Amino acid sequence: IQEDLDREFVTQSRLRQRHEQVSSLRNQLEDQVQQATRHLGVVQQRSAGVDQWLAQNAAREAIDPDEAFQPGDVLSGQMLDLVAESQALEDTLFHLDTALQRDVPLDQVLQQVRKVARRQFQCKALINKVAMRQRALGGM
């Protein structure tokens, strides 16, 4: 009988521990549900805001990106063109590097890299000059 009582006490102790674990997990899940509900509310509010903006702007005609950004003066236009060219040259150098990995002869790649790098250097030097001029004029 004593052994049966000891087993029952051990079983009861385990049941209490499991009950505490289940209660703790239930509380955590309830917290997560509340948090998810709050996030859902935020997402619904933002979605409603986007829907409202879309409804307000549906009648507008499509904007051409090239026309959306017009430089304010000649130096700004020059700067815009130079930065675009510099980024294009950077992309070209990247693709020359990948061409080298595809067994394009080294001398051909190096020749093109020199040309592109020289033009990129000139472009960046001109960017610096234009930026200095804009700062001198109080444009930036």
Short mmCIF file of C-alpha atoms in Angstrom, two decimals:
data_model
loop_
_atom_site.label_atom_id
_atom_site.label_comp_id
_atom_site.label_asym_id
_atom_site.label_seq_id
_atom_site.Cartn_x
_atom_site.Cartn_y
_atom_site.Cartn_z
CA ILE A 1 0.00 0.00 0.00
CA GLN A 2 2.85 2.38 0.81
CA GLU A 3 4.33 1.83 -2.63
CA ASP A 4 0.97 2.60 -4.22
CA LEU A 5 0.70 5.80 -2.18
CA ASP A 6 4.25 6.84 -3.12
CA ARG A 7 3.50 6.23 -6.81
CA GLU A 8 0.31 8.23 -6.52
CA PHE A 9 2.17 11.12 -4.85
CA VAL A 10 4.80 11.06 -7.59
CA THR A 11 2.07 10.96 -10.21
CA GLN A 12 0.24 13.80 -8.48
CA SER A 13 3.46 15.84 -8.36
CA ARG A 14 4.04 15.25 -12.07
CA LEU A 15 0.47 16.23 -12.82
CA ARG A 16 0.91 19.49 -10.92
CA GLN A 17 4.11 20.25 -12.84
CA ARG A 18 2.42 19.48 -16.14
CA HIS A 19 -0.58 21.57 -15.14
CA GLU A 20 1.76 24.50 -14.41
CA GLN A 21 3.52 23.99 -17.76
CA VAL A 22 0.21 23.85 -19.62
CA SER A 23 -1.04 26.95 -17.80
CA SER A 24 2.17 28.80 -18.63
CA LEU A 25 1.96 27.81 -22.28
CA ARG A 26 -1.72 28.79 -22.38
CA ASN A 27 -0.85 32.23 -20.98
CA GLN A 28 1.93 32.64 -23.54
CA LEU A 29 -0.44 31.69 -26.35
CA GLU A 30 -3.06 34.14 -25.10
CA ASP A 31 -0.41 36.88 -25.06
CA GLN A 32 0.62 35.97 -28.61
CA VAL A 33 -3.01 36.05 -29.74
CA GLN A 34 -3.44 39.51 -28.22
CA GLN A 35 -0.23 40.71 -29.85
CA ALA A 36 -1.28 39.25 -33.21
CA THR A 37 -4.66 40.94 -32.86
CA ARG A 38 -2.96 44.30 -32.25
CA HIS A 39 -0.69 43.77 -35.26
CA LEU A 40 -3.70 42.83 -37.36
CA GLY A 41 -5.37 46.09 -36.36
CA VAL A 42 -2.28 48.07 -37.37
CA VAL A 43 -2.07 46.25 -40.70
CA GLN A 44 -5.76 46.85 -41.37
CA GLN A 45 -5.38 50.57 -40.59
CA ARG A 46 -2.40 50.86 -42.91
CA SER A 47 -4.16 48.88 -45.59
CA ALA A 48 -7.16 51.19 -45.32
CA GLY A 49 -4.81 54.17 -45.66
CA VAL A 50 -3.24 52.69 -48.78
CA ASP A 51 -6.67 51.90 -50.22
CA GLN A 52 -7.76 55.47 -49.55
CA TRP A 53 -4.62 56.86 -51.21
CA LEU A 54 -5.15 54.60 -54.21
CA ALA A 55 -8.75 55.73 -54.52
CA GLN A 56 -7.72 59.38 -54.36
CA ASN A 57 -4.93 58.94 -56.91
CA ALA A 58 -6.62 56.50 -59.29
CA ALA A 59 -7.71 59.30 -61.60
CA ARG A 60 -4.21 60.69 -61.98
CA GLU A 61 -2.32 59.90 -65.12
CA ALA A 62 0.87 57.88 -64.99
CA ILE A 63 3.99 59.87 -64.17
CA ASP A 64 7.02 59.51 -66.38
CA PRO A 65 10.00 59.07 -64.02
CA ASP A 66 12.26 61.02 -66.37
CA GLU A 67 9.93 63.99 -66.17
CA ALA A 68 9.25 63.65 -62.45
CA PHE A 69 12.77 64.70 -61.50
CA GLN A 70 13.79 67.84 -63.28
CA PRO A 71 16.95 69.59 -62.14
CA GLY A 72 16.53 73.06 -60.72
CA ASP A 73 19.54 74.51 -62.52
CA VAL A 74 22.29 73.62 -64.98
CA LEU A 75 24.70 72.38 -62.30
CA SER A 76 22.06 70.09 -60.80
CA GLY A 77 21.33 68.67 -64.24
CA GLN A 78 25.01 68.11 -64.84
CA MET A 79 25.35 66.45 -61.42
CA LEU A 80 22.39 64.17 -62.13
CA ASP A 81 23.87 63.08 -65.45
CA LEU A 82 27.34 62.56 -63.96
CA VAL A 83 26.09 60.44 -61.06
CA ALA A 84 24.04 58.31 -63.46
CA GLU A 85 27.06 57.85 -65.69
CA SER A 86 29.28 56.99 -62.73
CA GLN A 87 26.83 54.33 -61.57
CA ALA A 88 26.58 52.93 -65.10
CA LEU A 89 30.37 52.70 -65.26
CA GLU A 90 30.37 50.91 -61.90
CA ASP A 91 27.91 48.38 -63.31
CA THR A 92 30.12 47.98 -66.37
CA LEU A 93 33.14 47.21 -64.19
CA PHE A 94 31.11 44.60 -62.33
CA HIS A 95 30.13 42.91 -65.57
CA LEU A 96 33.70 43.00 -66.81
CA ASP A 97 34.69 41.19 -63.62
CA THR A 98 32.06 38.52 -64.26
CA ALA A 99 33.27 38.24 -67.87
CA LEU A 100 36.75 37.48 -66.56
CA GLN A 101 35.28 34.63 -64.54
CA ARG A 102 33.69 33.28 -67.74
CA ASP A 103 37.06 32.71 -69.43
CA VAL A 104 37.20 35.93 -71.43
CA PRO A 105 40.88 36.60 -72.21
CA LEU A 106 42.58 38.64 -69.50
CA ASP A 107 44.19 41.15 -71.87
CA GLN A 108 40.81 42.07 -73.39
CA VAL A 109 39.21 42.49 -69.98
CA LEU A 110 42.10 44.59 -68.67
CA GLN A 111 42.01 46.83 -71.71
CA GLN A 112 38.30 47.52 -71.21
CA VAL A 113 38.73 47.93 -67.44
CA ARG A 114 41.38 50.59 -68.02
CA LYS A 115 39.11 52.51 -70.40
CA VAL A 116 36.11 52.30 -68.09
CA ALA A 117 38.10 53.10 -64.96
CA ARG A 118 39.69 56.12 -66.63
CA ARG A 119 36.26 57.44 -67.65
CA GLN A 120 34.90 56.73 -64.17
CA PHE A 121 37.79 58.64 -62.58
CA GLN A 122 37.14 61.61 -64.86
CA CYS A 123 33.44 61.42 -64.07
CA LYS A 124 34.03 61.35 -60.30
CA ALA A 125 36.52 64.21 -60.51
CA LEU A 126 33.94 66.24 -62.40
CA ILE A 127 31.29 65.30 -59.80
CA ASN A 128 33.58 66.71 -57.11
CA LYS A 129 34.13 69.93 -59.08
CA VAL A 130 30.41 70.39 -59.69
CA ALA A 131 29.68 69.73 -56.00
CA MET A 132 32.30 72.30 -54.97
CA ARG A 133 30.81 74.82 -57.38
CA GLN A 134 27.31 74.17 -56.07
CA ARG A 135 28.49 74.64 -52.49
CA ALA A 136 30.24 77.87 -53.50
CA LEU A 137 27.01 79.12 -55.04
CA GLY A 138 25.05 78.06 -51.96
CA GLY A 139 23.08 75.41 -53.83
CA MET A 140 23.86 72.57 -51.44
#
